[in-house]
């Protein structure tokens, strides 16, 4: 080949390399991350950040108990007519309804780019990052195991696609992050079941449900897989910062990849996440469930009651009386109906029954709201436990329990991996949540009830 032509091709290739959207050199990454962080930190926040504004945005971090808050708090406070279109597990947010008052979604903080910042209050719940990883793994397995009623993966996939095309319901497979985690786990479960059948043996060598490789992906494999590293590792921090792979901001993907490559650049992400938490109306903690719920009722619930009490409640009530699409789960004995209801309705094991979502709106007090909440979560937890048990029977003897979980972490191969993925940043973020939580408690007495 002519030397000039070779040289031209080399220059062309170098040009494409330099144009790559995800250049990996440290200098470039540092500039990208610092520019994003600086822009994020400069965003102005009003002084009355602890006063409820026109729109309440519940940033739902998966596996923190947010669905309980939605069904047992927010649906008792807001009429369905006030819920934003496609909000809460109904795919991506649709901003066309300008006057909605409640938005609940797994979308990260980049959602704020779609909203009027000066009219929006943000609330969220955080959880111990290690415990949340266990819960994310368990739920991925639980939902994927429901497909094992089918003889093979092809049948399960085709049936799921067929049902989704024939119904208006939303599948968990449409919702972030489960649209990535569940199909991955589903494929793995079928592969392991096929392997057992080929070996002609159902023997399981381990008594540790997180390390039963014959029937389910071991936790340490799950944690170290690139899919989990992209979605689960430091997931809370990235979601609060607006940097998940589900982000609305184009630059977020390059920022996230730079931080994943150069870990100490995560300090800038942490600073942004801390500021955003501090600017929120409310931050709860899964571990402080009772205290967080009480604070939510007094800080958020009281203001919603006051705010909606000033609006035209009769008009809202009339609108709310229109029949709403049901996502409730029936207790069909049919396996096919079970798959249809439990896997493709978009609510999974955490859905409330019709009784638990009955509204107590109107001239309610904070005390009445808390009473309704307690009744709701009692019913909800029983339903969740029953569905979880039914699903995990399909991968017996693997059965996840919280008993002894920390001892397993300290004494097994996946303990080190989880400690690594937590990183200092996420743990600091959790500590900041405690700080915000304590400060919010001090503000509770100042809120008009």
Short mmCIF file of C-alpha atoms in Angstrom, two decimals:
data_model
loop_
_atom_site.label_atom_id
_atom_site.label_comp_id
_atom_site.label_asym_id
_atom_site.label_seq_id
_atom_site.Cartn_x
_atom_site.Cartn_y
_atom_site.Cartn_z
CA UNK A 1 0.00 0.00 0.00
CA UNK A 2 1.24 3.48 -0.85
CA UNK A 3 2.93 5.20 2.13
CA UNK A 4 0.89 8.37 1.65
CA UNK A 5 -2.34 6.38 1.68
CA UNK A 6 -1.29 4.55 4.87
CA UNK A 7 -0.50 7.86 6.52
CA UNK A 8 -3.87 9.31 5.47
CA UNK A 9 -5.74 6.31 6.90
CA UNK A 10 -3.78 6.61 10.15
CA UNK A 11 -4.72 10.29 10.46
CA UNK A 12 -8.35 9.44 9.73
CA UNK A 13 -8.41 6.78 12.45
CA UNK A 14 -6.80 9.15 14.92
CA UNK A 15 -9.40 11.73 14.06
CA UNK A 16 -12.22 9.30 14.84
CA UNK A 17 -10.52 8.34 18.11
CA UNK A 18 -10.26 11.96 19.19
CA UNK A 19 -13.90 12.53 18.30
CA UNK A 20 -15.08 9.70 20.56
CA UNK A 21 -17.81 10.89 22.97
CA UNK A 22 -16.26 8.93 25.83
CA UNK A 23 -12.55 9.75 25.78
CA UNK A 24 -10.88 8.07 28.73
CA UNK A 25 -7.83 10.23 29.42
CA UNK A 26 -7.82 11.67 32.92
CA UNK A 27 -7.39 15.31 31.93
CA UNK A 28 -10.44 15.21 29.70
CA UNK A 29 -12.51 13.41 32.34
CA UNK A 30 -11.50 15.84 35.06
CA UNK A 31 -12.60 18.80 32.93
CA UNK A 32 -15.91 17.14 32.04
CA UNK A 33 -16.76 16.23 35.64
CA UNK A 34 -15.71 19.60 37.09
CA UNK A 35 -17.69 21.49 34.47
CA UNK A 36 -20.81 19.46 35.20
CA UNK A 37 -20.36 19.80 38.97
CA UNK A 38 -19.75 23.55 38.77
CA UNK A 39 -22.86 24.07 36.67
CA UNK A 40 -24.95 21.92 39.02
CA UNK A 41 -23.75 23.65 42.17
CA UNK A 42 -24.49 27.08 40.73
CA UNK A 43 -28.17 26.35 40.26
CA UNK A 44 -30.09 28.79 42.43
CA UNK A 45 -32.36 27.54 45.19
CA UNK A 46 -35.04 29.67 46.81
CA UNK A 47 -34.75 30.43 50.50
CA UNK A 48 -38.14 28.85 51.25
CA UNK A 49 -36.91 25.41 50.18
CA UNK A 50 -38.72 23.79 53.12
CA UNK A 51 -42.10 25.10 52.01
CA UNK A 52 -44.16 22.87 49.71
CA UNK A 53 -44.46 24.35 46.23
CA UNK A 54 -47.01 23.67 43.51
CA UNK A 55 -45.54 20.34 42.35
CA UNK A 56 -44.27 17.56 44.62
CA UNK A 57 -41.62 15.40 42.92
CA UNK A 58 -41.00 12.13 44.77
CA UNK A 59 -37.64 10.86 43.53
CA UNK A 60 -38.07 7.15 44.22
CA UNK A 61 -34.78 5.37 44.77
CA UNK A 62 -35.56 1.66 44.12
CA UNK A 63 -35.73 -0.67 47.13
CA UNK A 64 -36.08 2.05 49.76
CA UNK A 65 -39.77 1.60 50.56
CA UNK A 66 -40.93 4.36 48.24
CA UNK A 67 -43.86 2.36 46.89
CA UNK A 68 -45.25 2.15 50.42
CA UNK A 69 -45.12 5.94 50.64
CA UNK A 70 -46.87 6.23 47.30
CA UNK A 71 -49.76 3.92 48.14
CA UNK A 72 -50.08 4.62 51.86
CA UNK A 73 -49.32 8.35 51.98
CA UNK A 74 -49.47 10.10 48.63
CA UNK A 75 -52.55 8.35 47.23
CA UNK A 76 -54.35 9.29 50.41
CA UNK A 77 -53.31 12.91 50.04
CA UNK A 78 -53.69 13.55 46.30
CA UNK A 79 -56.62 12.88 44.01
CA UNK A 80 -55.66 10.80 40.99
CA UNK A 81 -56.58 13.75 38.79
CA UNK A 82 -53.64 15.62 40.32
CA UNK A 83 -51.09 12.92 39.48
CA UNK A 84 -48.85 13.74 36.55
CA UNK A 85 -49.41 11.67 33.37
CA UNK A 86 -47.31 8.50 33.18
CA UNK A 87 -46.09 9.18 36.68
CA UNK A 88 -44.97 6.26 38.81
CA UNK A 89 -44.03 3.19 36.87
CA UNK A 90 -45.94 4.26 33.77
CA UNK A 91 -42.83 4.70 31.62
CA UNK A 92 -41.18 8.10 31.27
CA UNK A 93 -42.75 11.32 32.51
CA UNK A 94 -45.05 13.17 30.12
CA UNK A 95 -44.82 16.92 30.86
CA UNK A 96 -47.82 17.90 28.71
CA UNK A 97 -50.14 18.18 31.69
CA UNK A 98 -48.89 21.47 33.08
CA UNK A 99 -51.00 21.69 36.20
CA UNK A 100 -50.42 18.30 37.81
CA UNK A 101 -49.38 18.39 41.45
CA UNK A 102 -47.74 15.01 42.11
CA UNK A 103 -44.92 13.26 40.26
CA UNK A 104 -43.58 9.95 41.57
CA UNK A 105 -40.96 8.16 39.47
CA UNK A 106 -37.75 6.15 39.40
CA UNK A 107 -36.29 8.82 37.13
CA UNK A 108 -33.23 10.48 38.62
CA UNK A 109 -32.69 14.13 39.54
CA UNK A 110 -32.18 15.07 35.89
CA UNK A 111 -35.99 15.05 35.79
CA UNK A 112 -35.71 18.60 37.14
CA UNK A 113 -34.62 19.69 33.65
CA UNK A 114 -38.22 18.93 32.55
CA UNK A 115 -39.85 20.79 35.43
CA UNK A 116 -40.18 24.37 36.58
CA UNK A 117 -37.57 24.42 39.33
CA UNK A 118 -39.03 27.41 41.14
CA UNK A 119 -42.40 25.63 41.47
CA UNK A 120 -41.15 22.14 42.39
CA UNK A 121 -40.37 20.55 45.77
CA UNK A 122 -38.36 17.32 45.84
CA UNK A 123 -38.56 14.52 48.41
CA UNK A 124 -36.80 11.15 48.55
CA UNK A 125 -35.92 8.20 50.79
CA UNK A 126 -32.44 6.72 51.18
CA UNK A 127 -31.31 3.36 52.47
CA UNK A 128 -28.11 1.85 53.77
CA UNK A 129 -26.27 1.24 50.45
CA UNK A 130 -25.17 -2.30 51.31
CA UNK A 131 -28.62 -3.41 52.40
CA UNK A 132 -30.09 -1.83 49.28
CA UNK A 133 -27.74 -3.94 47.13
CA UNK A 134 -29.01 -7.11 48.80
CA UNK A 135 -32.60 -5.99 48.24
CA UNK A 136 -31.95 -5.12 44.59
CA UNK A 137 -30.43 -8.55 44.00
CA UNK A 138 -33.29 -10.32 45.77
CA UNK A 139 -35.99 -8.44 43.87
CA UNK A 140 -34.25 -9.12 40.54
CA UNK A 141 -34.32 -12.83 41.38
CA UNK A 142 -37.88 -12.72 42.71
CA UNK A 143 -39.37 -11.13 39.59
CA UNK A 144 -37.29 -13.22 37.17
CA UNK A 145 -38.31 -16.43 38.97
CA UNK A 146 -41.96 -15.82 38.05
CA UNK A 147 -41.10 -16.68 34.45
CA UNK A 148 -39.97 -20.18 35.44
CA UNK A 149 -43.55 -21.42 35.02
CA UNK A 150 -42.59 -21.71 31.33
CA UNK A 151 -40.70 -24.70 29.91
CA UNK A 152 -37.94 -22.54 28.42
CA UNK A 153 -36.67 -18.99 27.99
CA UNK A 154 -38.04 -18.62 24.47
CA UNK A 155 -41.55 -19.47 25.61
CA UNK A 156 -41.34 -17.07 28.55
CA UNK A 157 -40.04 -14.23 26.40
CA UNK A 158 -42.67 -14.73 23.70
CA UNK A 159 -45.51 -14.92 26.21
CA UNK A 160 -44.32 -11.76 27.95
CA UNK A 161 -44.10 -9.93 24.63
CA UNK A 162 -47.54 -11.13 23.57
CA UNK A 163 -49.26 -10.10 26.80
CA UNK A 164 -47.57 -6.71 26.83
CA UNK A 165 -48.73 -6.04 23.27
CA UNK A 166 -52.35 -6.96 24.10
CA UNK A 167 -52.73 -5.00 27.34
CA UNK A 168 -52.43 -1.39 28.38
CA UNK A 169 -50.65 -2.31 31.58
CA UNK A 170 -47.01 -1.50 32.15
CA UNK A 171 -44.56 -4.31 32.78
CA UNK A 172 -41.69 -4.19 35.22
CA UNK A 173 -39.63 -4.90 32.12
CA UNK A 174 -40.50 -1.37 30.95
CA UNK A 175 -39.33 0.33 34.13
CA UNK A 176 -35.85 1.42 35.13
CA UNK A 177 -33.76 -0.27 36.52
CA UNK A 178 -35.71 -3.53 36.30
CA UNK A 179 -35.88 -3.41 32.50
CA UNK A 180 -32.14 -4.16 32.60
CA UNK A 181 -31.81 -6.29 35.73
CA UNK A 182 -34.79 -8.64 35.37
CA UNK A 183 -34.18 -9.90 31.79
CA UNK A 184 -30.53 -10.48 32.68
CA UNK A 185 -31.50 -12.50 35.76
CA UNK A 186 -34.32 -14.29 33.90
CA UNK A 187 -31.92 -15.53 31.22
CA UNK A 188 -29.49 -16.68 33.90
CA UNK A 189 -32.18 -18.58 35.85
CA UNK A 190 -33.27 -20.52 32.76
CA UNK A 191 -29.66 -21.36 31.90
CA UNK A 192 -29.04 -22.76 35.38
CA UNK A 193 -32.30 -24.71 35.34
CA UNK A 194 -31.38 -26.19 31.96
CA UNK A 195 -27.98 -27.10 33.35
CA UNK A 196 -29.55 -28.95 36.25
CA UNK A 197 -31.83 -30.89 33.90
CA UNK A 198 -28.92 -31.88 31.66
CA UNK A 199 -26.94 -33.10 34.66
CA UNK A 200 -29.99 -34.96 35.91
CA UNK A 201 -29.39 -33.71 39.42
CA UNK A 202 -31.19 -31.31 41.74
CA UNK A 203 -28.48 -31.40 44.40
CA UNK A 204 -27.41 -28.02 45.75
CA UNK A 205 -24.00 -27.93 47.35
CA UNK A 206 -24.36 -24.77 49.44
CA UNK A 207 -26.76 -23.85 52.22
CA UNK A 208 -26.16 -20.14 51.65
CA UNK A 209 -29.03 -18.73 49.54
CA UNK A 210 -26.71 -16.01 48.21
CA UNK A 211 -24.26 -18.60 46.86
CA UNK A 212 -26.36 -21.39 45.33
CA UNK A 213 -24.83 -21.36 41.88
CA UNK A 214 -26.73 -24.48 40.81
CA UNK A 215 -30.07 -22.62 40.84
CA UNK A 216 -29.42 -18.87 40.91
CA UNK A 217 -26.65 -16.40 40.10
CA UNK A 218 -24.51 -16.02 43.24
CA UNK A 219 -24.50 -12.58 44.79
CA UNK A 220 -20.77 -12.09 44.23
CA UNK A 221 -21.21 -12.76 40.48
CA UNK A 222 -24.13 -10.34 40.36
CA UNK A 223 -22.15 -7.58 42.05
CA UNK A 224 -19.08 -7.94 39.86
CA UNK A 225 -20.95 -8.09 36.55
CA UNK A 226 -20.68 -4.98 34.31
CA UNK A 227 -24.49 -4.61 34.32
CA UNK A 228 -24.56 -4.27 38.11
CA UNK A 229 -21.50 -2.02 38.06
CA UNK A 230 -23.32 0.29 35.66
CA UNK A 231 -26.66 0.38 37.52
CA UNK A 232 -26.29 -0.79 41.12
CA UNK A 233 -22.88 0.42 42.28
CA UNK A 234 -23.32 3.72 44.14
CA UNK A 235 -26.81 3.80 42.69
CA UNK A 236 -28.29 6.16 45.27
CA UNK A 237 -25.54 8.73 44.75
CA UNK A 238 -25.89 8.67 40.98
CA UNK A 239 -29.68 8.90 41.18
CA UNK A 240 -29.64 11.92 43.48
CA UNK A 241 -26.94 13.50 41.31
CA UNK A 242 -28.92 12.79 38.11
CA UNK A 243 -26.25 10.58 36.54
CA UNK A 244 -27.89 7.17 36.07
CA UNK A 245 -27.99 5.45 32.68
CA UNK A 246 -31.64 6.58 32.65
CA UNK A 247 -30.72 10.27 32.83
CA UNK A 248 -32.37 12.95 30.69
CA UNK A 249 -29.11 14.92 30.38
CA UNK A 250 -26.82 13.97 27.49
CA UNK A 251 -23.62 14.89 29.37
CA UNK A 252 -24.54 12.69 32.33
CA UNK A 253 -23.41 9.51 30.61
CA UNK A 254 -19.89 10.78 29.97
CA UNK A 255 -19.67 12.16 33.51
CA UNK A 256 -20.75 8.83 34.98
CA UNK A 257 -18.28 6.86 32.87
CA UNK A 258 -15.44 9.20 33.85
CA UNK A 259 -16.28 8.81 37.53
CA UNK A 260 -16.47 5.04 37.20
CA UNK A 261 -13.04 5.03 35.56
CA UNK A 262 -11.36 7.53 37.91
CA UNK A 263 -12.89 6.90 41.31
CA UNK A 264 -11.60 9.98 43.12
CA UNK A 265 -13.51 12.21 40.66
CA UNK A 266 -16.56 10.92 42.51
CA UNK A 267 -15.89 13.56 45.16
CA UNK A 268 -17.41 16.13 42.80
CA UNK A 269 -20.49 13.96 42.28
CA UNK A 270 -20.84 13.58 46.03
CA UNK A 271 -20.78 17.34 46.56
CA UNK A 272 -23.57 17.80 44.04
CA UNK A 273 -25.62 15.01 45.63
CA UNK A 274 -25.15 16.52 49.09
CA UNK A 275 -26.32 19.92 47.92
CA UNK A 276 -29.38 18.43 46.27
CA UNK A 277 -30.31 16.52 49.38
CA UNK A 278 -29.93 19.64 51.46
CA UNK A 279 -32.22 21.53 49.07
CA UNK A 280 -35.00 18.93 49.29
CA UNK A 281 -38.20 19.39 51.24
CA UNK A 282 -37.82 15.99 52.90
CA UNK A 283 -35.30 13.12 53.07
CA UNK A 284 -36.34 9.92 54.83
CA UNK A 285 -34.37 6.84 55.86
CA UNK A 286 -35.55 3.28 55.35
CA UNK A 287 -33.77 2.19 58.53
CA UNK A 288 -35.63 4.84 60.56
CA UNK A 289 -38.98 3.80 59.16
CA UNK A 290 -41.34 4.87 61.94
CA UNK A 291 -39.60 8.15 62.64
CA UNK A 292 -39.31 8.95 58.91
CA UNK A 293 -43.00 8.25 58.33
CA UNK A 294 -44.01 10.48 61.22
CA UNK A 295 -41.80 13.24 59.91
CA UNK A 296 -43.22 12.86 56.39
CA UNK A 297 -46.77 13.19 57.72
CA UNK A 298 -45.90 16.33 59.68
CA UNK A 299 -43.55 18.05 57.23
CA UNK A 300 -45.03 17.01 53.86
CA UNK A 301 -48.50 15.67 54.65
CA UNK A 302 -49.52 18.68 56.70
CA UNK A 303 -48.53 21.08 53.93
CA UNK A 304 -50.32 19.04 51.25
CA UNK A 305 -53.50 19.02 53.34
CA UNK A 306 -53.25 22.77 53.82
CA UNK A 307 -52.43 23.41 50.17
CA UNK A 308 -55.20 21.26 48.72
CA UNK A 309 -57.66 22.56 51.27
CA UNK A 310 -57.35 25.95 49.63
CA UNK A 311 -58.14 24.57 46.18
CA UNK A 312 -61.49 23.70 44.70
CA UNK A 313 -61.93 20.28 46.29
CA UNK A 314 -65.36 19.68 44.82
CA UNK A 315 -64.04 19.95 41.27
CA UNK A 316 -61.14 17.61 42.03
CA UNK A 317 -63.44 15.09 43.66
CA UNK A 318 -65.72 15.02 40.62
CA UNK A 319 -62.75 14.45 38.32
CA UNK A 320 -61.39 11.75 40.60
CA UNK A 321 -64.66 9.83 40.48
CA UNK A 322 -63.88 8.79 36.90
CA UNK A 323 -62.88 5.13 36.72
CA UNK A 324 -59.14 4.66 36.81
CA UNK A 325 -57.18 1.93 35.04
CA UNK A 326 -56.66 -0.87 37.51
CA UNK A 327 -53.29 -2.41 38.18
CA UNK A 328 -54.43 -4.63 41.02
CA UNK A 329 -53.27 -8.22 41.16
CA UNK A 330 -55.74 -11.06 41.23
CA UNK A 331 -55.10 -14.33 43.05
CA UNK A 332 -55.69 -16.53 40.01
CA UNK A 333 -54.73 -20.17 40.33
CA UNK A 334 -53.79 -20.29 36.69
CA UNK A 335 -50.05 -20.11 36.01
CA UNK A 336 -50.59 -18.12 32.84
CA UNK A 337 -52.87 -15.67 34.62
CA UNK A 338 -50.33 -15.45 37.41
CA UNK A 339 -47.62 -14.49 34.94
CA UNK A 340 -49.96 -11.97 33.31
CA UNK A 341 -50.95 -10.38 36.62
CA UNK A 342 -47.75 -10.57 38.58
CA UNK A 343 -45.16 -9.88 35.96
CA UNK A 344 -46.85 -7.64 33.45
CA UNK A 345 -49.01 -5.27 35.43
CA UNK A 346 -46.12 -3.04 36.39
CA UNK A 347 -46.77 -3.25 40.13
CA UNK A 348 -45.08 -6.49 41.08
CA UNK A 349 -44.83 -7.64 44.67
CA UNK A 350 -45.33 -4.22 46.13
CA UNK A 351 -48.72 -3.29 44.79
CA UNK A 352 -51.46 -2.24 47.14
CA UNK A 353 -54.82 -3.89 47.07
CA UNK A 354 -57.88 -1.76 46.23
CA UNK A 355 -58.62 -1.52 49.94
CA UNK A 356 -55.21 -0.10 50.78
CA UNK A 357 -55.38 2.67 48.21
CA UNK A 358 -58.79 3.93 49.27
CA UNK A 359 -58.53 7.69 49.59
CA UNK A 360 -58.99 9.52 52.88
CA UNK A 361 -58.71 12.94 51.27
CA UNK A 362 -60.66 15.95 52.39
CA UNK A 363 -60.56 17.60 55.79
CA UNK A 364 -58.24 15.02 57.30
CA UNK A 365 -55.72 15.74 60.03
CA UNK A 366 -52.12 14.58 60.27
CA UNK A 367 -53.20 12.14 62.97
CA UNK A 368 -55.83 10.63 60.69
CA UNK A 369 -53.27 10.40 57.90
CA UNK A 370 -50.91 8.42 60.14
CA UNK A 371 -53.72 6.08 61.20
CA UNK A 372 -54.60 5.42 57.55
CA UNK A 373 -50.92 4.87 56.80
CA UNK A 374 -50.53 2.27 59.55
CA UNK A 375 -53.58 0.33 58.34
CA UNK A 376 -52.33 0.48 54.77
CA UNK A 377 -48.80 -0.76 55.37
CA UNK A 378 -50.03 -3.66 57.48
CA UNK A 379 -52.10 -4.98 54.59
CA UNK A 380 -49.45 -4.13 52.04
CA UNK A 381 -46.69 -6.01 53.84
CA UNK A 382 -48.78 -9.17 54.10
CA UNK A 383 -49.46 -9.07 50.36
CA UNK A 384 -45.79 -8.49 49.59
CA UNK A 385 -44.68 -11.36 51.83
CA UNK A 386 -47.14 -13.81 50.26
CA UNK A 387 -46.09 -12.96 46.71
CA UNK A 388 -42.44 -13.11 47.59
CA UNK A 389 -42.84 -16.56 49.14
CA UNK A 390 -44.79 -17.82 46.11
CA UNK A 391 -42.16 -16.57 43.68
CA UNK A 392 -39.13 -17.89 45.55
CA UNK A 393 -40.64 -21.39 45.73
CA UNK A 394 -39.64 -21.69 42.08
CA UNK A 395 -35.95 -21.52 42.98
CA UNK A 396 -36.08 -23.60 46.15
CA UNK A 397 -34.02 -24.11 48.28
CA UNK A 398 -32.77 -20.55 47.75
CA UNK A 399 -34.77 -18.40 50.16
CA UNK A 400 -33.57 -14.97 51.18
CA UNK A 401 -33.91 -13.90 54.79
CA UNK A 402 -32.46 -10.98 56.70
CA UNK A 403 -31.38 -13.22 59.55
CA UNK A 404 -27.62 -13.51 59.66
CA UNK A 405 -27.09 -11.35 56.57
CA UNK A 406 -24.28 -9.30 58.05
CA UNK A 407 -22.50 -12.42 59.32
CA UNK A 408 -22.57 -13.82 55.77
CA UNK A 409 -21.11 -10.57 54.47
CA UNK A 410 -18.17 -10.73 56.83
CA UNK A 411 -17.37 -14.38 56.18
CA UNK A 412 -17.94 -14.91 52.47
CA UNK A 413 -16.50 -13.92 49.13
CA UNK A 414 -19.16 -11.35 48.32
CA UNK A 415 -18.53 -9.34 51.50
CA UNK A 416 -15.45 -7.68 50.08
CA UNK A 417 -17.18 -6.89 46.80
CA UNK A 418 -20.07 -5.13 48.52
CA UNK A 419 -17.74 -3.09 50.69
CA UNK A 420 -15.88 -1.98 47.58
CA UNK A 421 -18.99 -0.97 45.66
CA UNK A 422 -20.27 1.08 48.59
CA UNK A 423 -17.24 3.38 48.47
CA UNK A 424 -16.76 6.19 50.92
CA UNK A 425 -18.90 8.52 48.86
CA UNK A 426 -22.14 6.60 49.23
CA UNK A 427 -21.58 6.11 52.94
CA UNK A 428 -20.97 9.82 53.34
CA UNK A 429 -24.16 10.45 51.37
CA UNK A 430 -26.02 8.27 53.85
CA UNK A 431 -24.52 10.22 56.75
CA UNK A 432 -25.67 13.43 55.11
CA UNK A 433 -29.16 11.97 54.91
CA UNK A 434 -29.08 11.51 58.69
CA UNK A 435 -28.05 15.17 58.98
CA UNK A 436 -30.93 16.30 56.77
CA UNK A 437 -33.27 13.97 58.65
CA UNK A 438 -32.35 15.44 62.04
CA UNK A 439 -32.69 19.00 60.78
CA UNK A 440 -36.09 18.22 59.29
CA UNK A 441 -37.24 16.89 62.67
CA UNK A 442 -36.34 20.23 64.20
CA UNK A 443 -38.46 21.96 61.57
CA UNK A 444 -41.47 19.76 62.19
CA UNK A 445 -42.75 21.80 65.11
CA UNK A 446 -42.70 24.93 62.92
CA UNK A 447 -45.02 23.47 60.27
CA UNK A 448 -48.66 24.42 60.60
CA UNK A 449 -50.74 21.29 61.15
#
